[in-house]
Coordinates of C-alpha atoms in Angstrom, one line a residue:
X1 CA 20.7 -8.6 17.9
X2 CA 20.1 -5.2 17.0
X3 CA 18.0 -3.5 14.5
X4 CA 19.7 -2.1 11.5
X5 CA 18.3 -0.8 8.4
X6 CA 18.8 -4.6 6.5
X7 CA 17.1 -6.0 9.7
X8 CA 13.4 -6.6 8.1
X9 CA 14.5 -7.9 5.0
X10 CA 17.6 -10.4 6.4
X11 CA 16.8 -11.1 9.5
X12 CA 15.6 -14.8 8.4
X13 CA 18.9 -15.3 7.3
X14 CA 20.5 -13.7 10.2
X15 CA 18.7 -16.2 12.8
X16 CA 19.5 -19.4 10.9
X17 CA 22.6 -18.7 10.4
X18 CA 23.0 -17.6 14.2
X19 CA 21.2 -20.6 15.8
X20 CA 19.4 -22.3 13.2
X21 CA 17.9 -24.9 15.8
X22 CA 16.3 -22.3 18.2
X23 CA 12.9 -21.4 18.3
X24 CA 11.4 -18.7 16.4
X25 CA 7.6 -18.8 15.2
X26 CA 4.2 -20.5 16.6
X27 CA 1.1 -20.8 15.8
X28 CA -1.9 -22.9 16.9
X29 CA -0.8 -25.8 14.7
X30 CA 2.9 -24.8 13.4
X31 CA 6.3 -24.5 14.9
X32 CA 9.3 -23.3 13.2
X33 CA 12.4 -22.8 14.7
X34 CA 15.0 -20.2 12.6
X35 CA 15.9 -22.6 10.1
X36 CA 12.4 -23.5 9.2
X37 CA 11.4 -20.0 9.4
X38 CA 14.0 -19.2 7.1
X39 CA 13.0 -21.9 4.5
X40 CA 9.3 -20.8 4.8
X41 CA 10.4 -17.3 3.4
X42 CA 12.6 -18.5 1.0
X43 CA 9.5 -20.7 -0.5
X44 CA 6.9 -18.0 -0.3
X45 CA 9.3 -15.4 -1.7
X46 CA 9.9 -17.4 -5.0
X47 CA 6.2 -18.1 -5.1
X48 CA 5.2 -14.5 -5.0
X49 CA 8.0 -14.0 -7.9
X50 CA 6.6 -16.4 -9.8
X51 CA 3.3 -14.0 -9.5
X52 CA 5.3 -10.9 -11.1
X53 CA 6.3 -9.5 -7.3
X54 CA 9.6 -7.4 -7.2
X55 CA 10.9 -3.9 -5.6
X56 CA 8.2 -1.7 -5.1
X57 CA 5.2 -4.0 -5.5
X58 CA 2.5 -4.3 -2.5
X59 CA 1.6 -7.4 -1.5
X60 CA -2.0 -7.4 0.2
X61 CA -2.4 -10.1 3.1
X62 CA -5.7 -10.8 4.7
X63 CA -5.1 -13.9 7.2
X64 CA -6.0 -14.6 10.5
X65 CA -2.9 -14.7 12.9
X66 CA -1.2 -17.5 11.6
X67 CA 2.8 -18.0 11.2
X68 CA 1.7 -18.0 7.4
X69 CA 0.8 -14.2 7.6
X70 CA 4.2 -13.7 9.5
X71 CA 6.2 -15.5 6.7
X72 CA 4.7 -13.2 4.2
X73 CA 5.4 -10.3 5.0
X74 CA 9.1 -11.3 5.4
X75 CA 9.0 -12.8 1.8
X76 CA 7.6 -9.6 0.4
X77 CA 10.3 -7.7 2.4
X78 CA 12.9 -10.2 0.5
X79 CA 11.4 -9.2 -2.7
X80 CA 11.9 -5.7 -1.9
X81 CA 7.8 -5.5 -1.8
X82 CA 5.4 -3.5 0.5
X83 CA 2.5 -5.4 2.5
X84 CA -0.9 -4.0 3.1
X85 CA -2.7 -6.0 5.9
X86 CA -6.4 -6.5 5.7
X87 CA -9.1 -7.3 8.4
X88 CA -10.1 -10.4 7.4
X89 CA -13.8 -8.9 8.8
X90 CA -14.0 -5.9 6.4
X91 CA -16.3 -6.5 4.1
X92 CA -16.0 -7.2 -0.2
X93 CA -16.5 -3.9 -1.0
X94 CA -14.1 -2.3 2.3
X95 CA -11.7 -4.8 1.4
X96 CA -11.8 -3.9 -2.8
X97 CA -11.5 -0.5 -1.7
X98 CA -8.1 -0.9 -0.1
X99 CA -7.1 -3.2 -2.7
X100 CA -7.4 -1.5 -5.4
X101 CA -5.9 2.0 -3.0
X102 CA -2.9 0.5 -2.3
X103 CA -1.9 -0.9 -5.8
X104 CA -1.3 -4.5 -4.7
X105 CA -0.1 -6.9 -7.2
X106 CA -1.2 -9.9 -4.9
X107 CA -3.3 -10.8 -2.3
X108 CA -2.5 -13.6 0.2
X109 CA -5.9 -15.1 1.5
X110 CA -7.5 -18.8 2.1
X111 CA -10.9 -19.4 1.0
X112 CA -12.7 -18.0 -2.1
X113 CA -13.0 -14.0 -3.0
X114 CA -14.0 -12.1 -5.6
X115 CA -10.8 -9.4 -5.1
X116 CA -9.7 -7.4 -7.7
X117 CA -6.0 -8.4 -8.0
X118 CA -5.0 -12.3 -8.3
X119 CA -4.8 -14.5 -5.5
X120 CA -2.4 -16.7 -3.6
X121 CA -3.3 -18.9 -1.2
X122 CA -1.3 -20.0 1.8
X123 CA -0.7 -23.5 1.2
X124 CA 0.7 -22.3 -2.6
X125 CA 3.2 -20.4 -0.3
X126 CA 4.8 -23.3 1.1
X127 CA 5.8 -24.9 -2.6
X128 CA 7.9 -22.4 -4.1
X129 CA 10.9 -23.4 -6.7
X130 CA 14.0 -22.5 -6.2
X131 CA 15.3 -19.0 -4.6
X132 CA 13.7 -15.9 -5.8
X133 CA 16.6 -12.9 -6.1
X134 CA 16.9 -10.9 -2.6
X135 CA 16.5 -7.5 -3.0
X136 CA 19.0 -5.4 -0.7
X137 CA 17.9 -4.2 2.0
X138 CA 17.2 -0.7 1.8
X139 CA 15.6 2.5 4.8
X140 CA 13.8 4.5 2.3
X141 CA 11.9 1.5 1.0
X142 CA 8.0 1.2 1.7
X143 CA 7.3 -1.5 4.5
X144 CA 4.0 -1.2 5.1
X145 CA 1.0 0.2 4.5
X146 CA -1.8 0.4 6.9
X147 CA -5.0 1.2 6.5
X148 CA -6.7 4.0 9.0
X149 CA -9.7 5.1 8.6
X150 CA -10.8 8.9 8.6
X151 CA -12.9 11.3 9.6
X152 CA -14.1 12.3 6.1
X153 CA -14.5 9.1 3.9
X154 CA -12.4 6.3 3.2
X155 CA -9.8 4.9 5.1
X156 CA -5.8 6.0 4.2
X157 CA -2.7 4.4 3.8
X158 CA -0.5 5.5 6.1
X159 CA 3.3 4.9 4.6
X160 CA 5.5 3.0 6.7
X161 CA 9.3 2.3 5.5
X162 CA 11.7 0.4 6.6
X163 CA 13.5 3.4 8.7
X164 CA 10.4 4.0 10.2
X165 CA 9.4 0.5 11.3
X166 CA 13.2 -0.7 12.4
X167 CA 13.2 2.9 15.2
X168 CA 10.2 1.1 16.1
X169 CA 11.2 -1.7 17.4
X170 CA 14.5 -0.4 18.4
X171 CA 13.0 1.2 21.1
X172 CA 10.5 -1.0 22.0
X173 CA 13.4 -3.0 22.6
X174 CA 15.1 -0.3 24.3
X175 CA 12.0 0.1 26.3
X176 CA 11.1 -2.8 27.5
X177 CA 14.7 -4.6 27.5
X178 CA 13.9 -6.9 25.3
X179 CA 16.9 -10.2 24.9
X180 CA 17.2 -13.4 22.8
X181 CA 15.7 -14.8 26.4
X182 CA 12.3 -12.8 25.5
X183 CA 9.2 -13.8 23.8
X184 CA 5.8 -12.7 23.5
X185 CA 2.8 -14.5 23.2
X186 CA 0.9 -12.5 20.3
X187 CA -2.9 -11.9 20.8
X188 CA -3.5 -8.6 18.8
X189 CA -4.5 -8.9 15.5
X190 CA -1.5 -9.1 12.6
X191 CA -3.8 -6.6 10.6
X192 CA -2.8 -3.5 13.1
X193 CA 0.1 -2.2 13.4
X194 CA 0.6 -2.8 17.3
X195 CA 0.5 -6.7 16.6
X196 CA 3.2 -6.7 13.9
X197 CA 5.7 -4.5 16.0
X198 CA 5.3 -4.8 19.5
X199 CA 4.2 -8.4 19.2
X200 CA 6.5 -9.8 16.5
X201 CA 9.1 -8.1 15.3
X202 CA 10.7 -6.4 18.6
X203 CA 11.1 -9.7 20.0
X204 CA 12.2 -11.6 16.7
X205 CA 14.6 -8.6 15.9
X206 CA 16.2 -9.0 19.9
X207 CA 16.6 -12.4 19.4
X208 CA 13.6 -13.9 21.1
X209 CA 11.0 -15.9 19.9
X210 CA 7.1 -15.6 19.5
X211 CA 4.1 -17.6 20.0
X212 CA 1.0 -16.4 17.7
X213 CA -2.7 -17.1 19.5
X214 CA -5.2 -17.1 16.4
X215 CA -7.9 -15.8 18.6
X216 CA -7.9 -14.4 22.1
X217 CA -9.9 -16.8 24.5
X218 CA -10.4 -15.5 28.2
X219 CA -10.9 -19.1 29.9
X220 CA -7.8 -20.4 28.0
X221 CA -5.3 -17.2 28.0
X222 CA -3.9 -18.0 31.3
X223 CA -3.4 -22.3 30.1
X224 CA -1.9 -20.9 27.2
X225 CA 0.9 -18.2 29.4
X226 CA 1.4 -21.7 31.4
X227 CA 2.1 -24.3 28.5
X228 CA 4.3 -21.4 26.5
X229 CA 6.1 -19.7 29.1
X230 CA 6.0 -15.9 27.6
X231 CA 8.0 -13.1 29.0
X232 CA 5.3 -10.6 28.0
X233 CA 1.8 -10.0 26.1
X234 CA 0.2 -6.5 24.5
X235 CA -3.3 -6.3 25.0
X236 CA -6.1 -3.6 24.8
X237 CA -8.1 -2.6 27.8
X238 CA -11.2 -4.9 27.0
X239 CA -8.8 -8.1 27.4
X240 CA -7.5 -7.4 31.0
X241 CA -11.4 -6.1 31.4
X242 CA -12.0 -10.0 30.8
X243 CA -9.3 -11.0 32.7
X244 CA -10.4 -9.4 36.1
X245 CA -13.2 -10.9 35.4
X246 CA -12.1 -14.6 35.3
X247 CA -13.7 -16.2 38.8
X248 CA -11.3 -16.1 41.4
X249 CA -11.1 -20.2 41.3
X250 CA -9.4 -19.8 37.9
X251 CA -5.6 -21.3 38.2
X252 CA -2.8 -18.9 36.5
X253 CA 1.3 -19.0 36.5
X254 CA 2.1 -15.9 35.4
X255 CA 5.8 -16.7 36.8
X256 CA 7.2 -16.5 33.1
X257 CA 5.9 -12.6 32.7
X258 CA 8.4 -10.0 33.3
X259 CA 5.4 -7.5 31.9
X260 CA 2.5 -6.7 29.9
X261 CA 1.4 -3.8 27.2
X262 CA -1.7 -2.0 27.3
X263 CA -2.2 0.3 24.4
X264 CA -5.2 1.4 21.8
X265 CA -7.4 2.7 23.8
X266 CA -7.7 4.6 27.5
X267 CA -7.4 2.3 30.8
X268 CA -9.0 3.4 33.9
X269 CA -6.1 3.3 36.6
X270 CA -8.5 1.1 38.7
X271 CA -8.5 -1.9 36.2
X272 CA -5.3 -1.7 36.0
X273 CA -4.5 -1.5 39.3
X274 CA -6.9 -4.8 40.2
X275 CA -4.9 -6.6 37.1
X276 CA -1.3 -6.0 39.0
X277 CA -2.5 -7.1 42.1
X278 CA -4.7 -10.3 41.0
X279 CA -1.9 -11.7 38.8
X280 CA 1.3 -10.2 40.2
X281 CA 2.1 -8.9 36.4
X282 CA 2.9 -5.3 36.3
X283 CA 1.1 -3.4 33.0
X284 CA 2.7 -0.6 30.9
X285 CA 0.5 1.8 29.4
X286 CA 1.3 3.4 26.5
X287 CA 0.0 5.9 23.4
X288 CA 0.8 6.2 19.6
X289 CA -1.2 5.8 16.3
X290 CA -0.2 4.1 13.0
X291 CA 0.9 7.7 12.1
X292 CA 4.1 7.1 14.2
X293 CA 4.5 3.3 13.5
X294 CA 2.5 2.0 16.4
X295 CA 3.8 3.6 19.7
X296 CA 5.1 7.6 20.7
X297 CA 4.9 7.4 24.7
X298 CA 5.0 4.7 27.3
X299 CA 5.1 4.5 31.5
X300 CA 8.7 3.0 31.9
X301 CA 9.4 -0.4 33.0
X302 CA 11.4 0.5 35.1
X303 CA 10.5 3.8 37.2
X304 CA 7.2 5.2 38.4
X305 CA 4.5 3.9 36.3
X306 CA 2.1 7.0 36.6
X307 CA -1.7 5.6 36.6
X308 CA -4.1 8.0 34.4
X309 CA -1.5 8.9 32.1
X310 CA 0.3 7.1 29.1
X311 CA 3.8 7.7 30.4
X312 CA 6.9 9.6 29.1
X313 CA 8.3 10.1 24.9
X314 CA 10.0 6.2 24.0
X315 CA 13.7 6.3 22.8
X316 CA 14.2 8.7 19.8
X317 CA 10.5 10.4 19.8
X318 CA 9.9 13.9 21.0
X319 CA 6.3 14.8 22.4
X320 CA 5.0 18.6 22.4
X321 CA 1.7 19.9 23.3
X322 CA 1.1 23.1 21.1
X323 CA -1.5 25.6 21.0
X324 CA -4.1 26.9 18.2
X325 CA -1.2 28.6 16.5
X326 CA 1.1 25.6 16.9
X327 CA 3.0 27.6 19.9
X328 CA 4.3 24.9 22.5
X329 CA 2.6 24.8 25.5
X330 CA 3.6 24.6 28.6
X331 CA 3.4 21.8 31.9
X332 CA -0.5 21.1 32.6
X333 CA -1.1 23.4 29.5
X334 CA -3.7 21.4 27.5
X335 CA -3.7 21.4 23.8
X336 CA -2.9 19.3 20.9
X337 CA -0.5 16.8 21.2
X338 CA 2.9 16.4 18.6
X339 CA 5.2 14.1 18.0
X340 CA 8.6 14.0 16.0
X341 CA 10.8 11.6 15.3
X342 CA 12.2 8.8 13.3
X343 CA 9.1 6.6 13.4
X344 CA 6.7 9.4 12.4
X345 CA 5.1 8.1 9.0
X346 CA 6.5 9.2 5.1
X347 CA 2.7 10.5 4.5
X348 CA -0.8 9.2 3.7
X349 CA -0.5 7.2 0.3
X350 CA -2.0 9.3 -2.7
X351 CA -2.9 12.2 -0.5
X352 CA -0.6 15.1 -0.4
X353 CA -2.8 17.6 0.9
X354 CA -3.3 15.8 4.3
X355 CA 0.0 14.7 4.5
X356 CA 0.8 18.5 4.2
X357 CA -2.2 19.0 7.1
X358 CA -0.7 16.2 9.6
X359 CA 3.1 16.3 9.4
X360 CA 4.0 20.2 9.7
X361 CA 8.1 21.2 9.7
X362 CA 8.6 17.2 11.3
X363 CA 5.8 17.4 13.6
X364 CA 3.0 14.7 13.5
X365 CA -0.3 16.9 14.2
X366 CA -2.3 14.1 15.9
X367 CA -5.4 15.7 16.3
X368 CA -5.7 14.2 20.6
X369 CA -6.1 16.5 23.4
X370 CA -3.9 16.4 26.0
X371 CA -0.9 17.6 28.5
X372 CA 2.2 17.4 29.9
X373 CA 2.2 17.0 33.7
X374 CA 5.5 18.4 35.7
X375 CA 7.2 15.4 35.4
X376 CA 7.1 15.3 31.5
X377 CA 4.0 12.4 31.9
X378 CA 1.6 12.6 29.1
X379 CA -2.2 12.7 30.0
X380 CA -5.0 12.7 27.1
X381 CA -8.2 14.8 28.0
X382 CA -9.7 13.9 24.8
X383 CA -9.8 12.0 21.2
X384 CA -9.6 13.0 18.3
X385 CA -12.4 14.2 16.4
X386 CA -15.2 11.6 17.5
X387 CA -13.6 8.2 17.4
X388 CA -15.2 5.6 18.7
X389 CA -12.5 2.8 20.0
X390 CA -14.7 -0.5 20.6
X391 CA -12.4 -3.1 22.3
X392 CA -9.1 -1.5 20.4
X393 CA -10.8 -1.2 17.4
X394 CA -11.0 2.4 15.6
X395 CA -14.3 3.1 14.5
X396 CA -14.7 6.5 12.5
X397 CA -18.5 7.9 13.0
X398 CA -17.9 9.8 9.6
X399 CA -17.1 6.2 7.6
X400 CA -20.8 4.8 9.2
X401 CA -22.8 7.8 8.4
X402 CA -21.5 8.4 4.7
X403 CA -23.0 4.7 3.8
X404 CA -26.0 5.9 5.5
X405 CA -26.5 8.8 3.5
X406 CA -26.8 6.7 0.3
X407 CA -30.1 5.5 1.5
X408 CA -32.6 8.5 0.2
X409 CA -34.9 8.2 3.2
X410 CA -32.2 9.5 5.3
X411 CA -31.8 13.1 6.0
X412 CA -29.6 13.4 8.9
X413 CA -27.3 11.0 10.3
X414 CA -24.8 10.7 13.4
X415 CA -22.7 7.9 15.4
X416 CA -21.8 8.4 18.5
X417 CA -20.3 6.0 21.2
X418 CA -21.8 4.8 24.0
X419 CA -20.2 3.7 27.0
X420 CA -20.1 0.0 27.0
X421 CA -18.5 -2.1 30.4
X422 CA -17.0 -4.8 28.3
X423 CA -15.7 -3.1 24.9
X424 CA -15.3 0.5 26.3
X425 CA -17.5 1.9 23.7
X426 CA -20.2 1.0 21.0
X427 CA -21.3 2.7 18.2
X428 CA -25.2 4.1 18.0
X429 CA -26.9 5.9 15.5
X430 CA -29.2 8.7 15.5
X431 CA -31.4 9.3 12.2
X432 CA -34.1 12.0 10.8
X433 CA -35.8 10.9 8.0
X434 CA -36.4 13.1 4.7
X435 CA -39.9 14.4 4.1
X436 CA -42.3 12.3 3.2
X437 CA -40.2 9.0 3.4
X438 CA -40.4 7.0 6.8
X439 CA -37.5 4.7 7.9
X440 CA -37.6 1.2 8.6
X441 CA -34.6 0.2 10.3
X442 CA -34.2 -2.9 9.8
X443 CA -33.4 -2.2 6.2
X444 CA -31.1 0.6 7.4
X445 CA -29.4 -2.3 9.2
X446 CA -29.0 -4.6 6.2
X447 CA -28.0 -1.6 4.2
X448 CA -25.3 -0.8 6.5
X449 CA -24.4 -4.6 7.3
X450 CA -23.7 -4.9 3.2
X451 CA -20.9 -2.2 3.3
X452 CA -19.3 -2.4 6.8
X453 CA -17.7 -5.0 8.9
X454 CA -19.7 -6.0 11.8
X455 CA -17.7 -4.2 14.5
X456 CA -18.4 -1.0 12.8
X457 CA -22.1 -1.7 12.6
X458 CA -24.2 0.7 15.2
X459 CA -25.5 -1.7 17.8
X460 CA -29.0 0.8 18.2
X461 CA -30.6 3.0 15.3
X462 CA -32.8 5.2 17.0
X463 CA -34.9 7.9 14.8
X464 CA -36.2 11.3 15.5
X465 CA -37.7 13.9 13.9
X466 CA -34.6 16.2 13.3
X467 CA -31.0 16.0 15.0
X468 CA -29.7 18.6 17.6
X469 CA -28.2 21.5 15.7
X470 CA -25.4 24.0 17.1
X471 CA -25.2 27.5 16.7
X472 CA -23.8 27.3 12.5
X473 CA -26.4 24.5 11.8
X474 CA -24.4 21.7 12.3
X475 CA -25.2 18.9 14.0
X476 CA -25.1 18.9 17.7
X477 CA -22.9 15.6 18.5
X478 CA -22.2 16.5 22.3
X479 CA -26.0 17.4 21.9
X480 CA -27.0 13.6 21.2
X481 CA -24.5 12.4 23.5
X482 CA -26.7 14.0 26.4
X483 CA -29.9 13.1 25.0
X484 CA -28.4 9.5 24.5
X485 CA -26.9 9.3 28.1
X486 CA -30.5 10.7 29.4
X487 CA -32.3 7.7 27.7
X488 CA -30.3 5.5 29.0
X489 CA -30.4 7.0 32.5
X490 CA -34.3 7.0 32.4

């Protein structure tokens, strides 16, 4: 079963009418096998017509990873809607911002919220009337919209359609040989674009089935491979961190797994290494931003699997490493790394000028360091800007500091990451008061804790009398890094 540009929006129908008894979705409490699946969509599409959705709409979903969250975005997809994901942790004002950014017309969530479009909760989904009209399928039609967040403000929707999203998963599924005899046992979040590819629809598009963990559990993962039998997982370095870590009396059968995905953030090549020889399940490493729809390189699955780098262009993307000037650089030349492509996104949603900035004559600018090695591997030297990635999960310094700088005892502010064993990195925060005003930081915490969801909040305030300055004026980050590492150190 391979992808084509009706895949997203009939692929329901497809699998029923293919082998309407097999299995298809699972969650902690629901089974559906193609039939059901294709039922729940039905349902949920003529619900979220009954709320006014139709061809072009966005419908917003904020959901823990449920089959519920899976069966909306297929609905919307029927209806010829988008779907905005949301962290279910951002917090009310994050999650009006995106809201009201993206347009939506709906949002999918359980519990109460104060959002600023009408809501539809899950259970309403299941208790639709009669068939809402399918919109044809179409590859220029928005899919997605996911939220990144950016160096200077707010987040920005980065503009999936369906063109984009079904090269994706054609070659992850080129890739990693994905069959109908595949499945994956999802443990990524639903709300990134990693979890709804590589996780869900690759394997639902090949024929396979999936198995949706609502949370990630280390003492349980390895029961849970056992009772469900997946062929593979996608995980981010601070999972197979916890993994290693299991004690060695821990019991695992990891017969079913042909491989697994690591992806988000950098791997050392030693935890890898003591993953693949612990539990016999060898890991591809692989690069990409939501930019280019989830995934631009990977080591191949079959072939040398080069430790230390993020492995070679997948089907269909091109990879280049330019210069200054945009001049392409050669083997071991370091410099910015480019991709091209099909999956490379339609622009940032609203923002012309820095879809002009990014995507230059085809080529997604994507602001990491890096090289080619001789053998066409690539290897990242560096990220970009000053991201902070804490157990897979972007963090953007500039986003922090900007709700710091509403509070007018603060004069100068900077987040950094610190090096943390578990989540890779943490975010800290250095401050300088204005004249004349002192700062408590417990306020600056509750200040902070009011705006941003609790991954993003700095984990250490410390304050000094002024920050590090460069040469222009600016403030010294590499500066603070030193200074942080040396207070550490002593």
């Amino acid at each position: 079963m391979s992808p084509s540009l009706e895949s997203l929006s009939s692929l329901p129908d497809r699998r029923a009418a293919s082998d309407p008894a097999a299995p298809c979705l699972a969650d902690d409490a629901v089974t559906l096998n193609n039939a059901e699946f294709r039922a729940a969509v039905e349902s949920a599409a003529a619900v979220l017509h009954g709320h006014g959705v139709g061809a072009g709409d966005v419908v917003a979903v904020m959901l823990p990873n449920t089959v519920d969250l899976v069966v909306t975005l297929f609905a919307a997809w029927r209806l010829g809607a988008a779907v905005t994901p949301l962290n279910p942790a951002l917090s009310a004002d994050e999650a009006g911002y995106q809201l009201t950014d993206a347009g939506a017309k709906v949002l999918v969530t359980a519990g109460a919220t104060a959002a600023p479009v009408p809501v539809v909760a899950p259970g309403e989904l299941k208790h639709g009337a009669g068939p809402a009209p399918a919109v044809p399928g179409s590859a220029e039609r928005l899919a997605l919209l996911i939220y990144t967040s950016g160096t200077t403000g707010r987040p920005k929707g980065v503009m999936l359609d369906h063109a984009n999203v079904t090269a994706m998963c054609a070659a992850i599924i080129e890739a990693y040989e994905l069959s109908p005899a595949d499945s994956s046992l999802l443990i990524l979040p639903l709300f990134h674009v990693n979890g709804i590819v590589v996780g869900t629809l690759s394997p639902l598009l090949a024929g396979g089935h999936v198995t949706i963990a609502g949370r990630f559990e280390t003492r349980s993962f390895f029961e849970r491979v056992r009772r469900c039998r997946p062929t593979y997982f996608s995980a981010v370095p601070t999972i197979y961190t916890r993994l290693v870590e299991l004690p060695e009396d821990v019991e695992v059968d990891t017969s079913s797994l042909r491989f697994a995905v690591c992806g988000a953030a950098p791997a050392s090549a030693e935890l890898l290494e003591r993953f693949e020889r612990r539990f016999g399940v060898p890991i591809v490493e692989g690069y990409g931003l939501s930019e280019g729809t989830c995934a631009s390189t990977a080591n191949p699955l079959r072939g040398p699997r080069k430790p230390g780098t993020v492995g070679i262009p997948l089907p269909g993307q091109r990879v280049r490493i330019a210069d200054g000037q945009g001049r392409t650089l050669g083997p071991n030349e370091i410099g910015e790394v480019l991709i091209a492509g099909p999956t490379v996104m339609r622009g940032y949603l609203n923002r012309p000028e820095e879809t002009a900035k990014t995507i230059v004559d085809g080529w997604l600018h994507t602001g990491d360091i890096g090289y080619l090695d001789a053998d066409g591997y690539l290897v990242l030297v560096d990220r970009a800007k000053d991201m902070i990635i804490r157990g897979g999960e972007n963090i953007y310094p500039k986003e922090i500091e900007t709700v710091a700088y509403r509070l007018p005892e603060i004069a100068e502010a900077a987040v950094i990451g610190r090096p943390h064993p578990v989540y890779g990195e943490v975010p800290v925060m250095y401050l300088a008061p204005a004249p004349g005003h002192p700062i408590d930081t417990d306020a600056v915490r509750r200040h902070l804790a009011a705006s941003l969801a609790k991954y993003k909040q700095p984990v250490e305030i410390t304050v000094l009398d002024a920050l590090p300055k460069n040469a222009v004026g600016k403030i010294d980050k590499p500066a603070i890094r030193r200074l942080d590492a040396a207070a550490r150190t002593a």
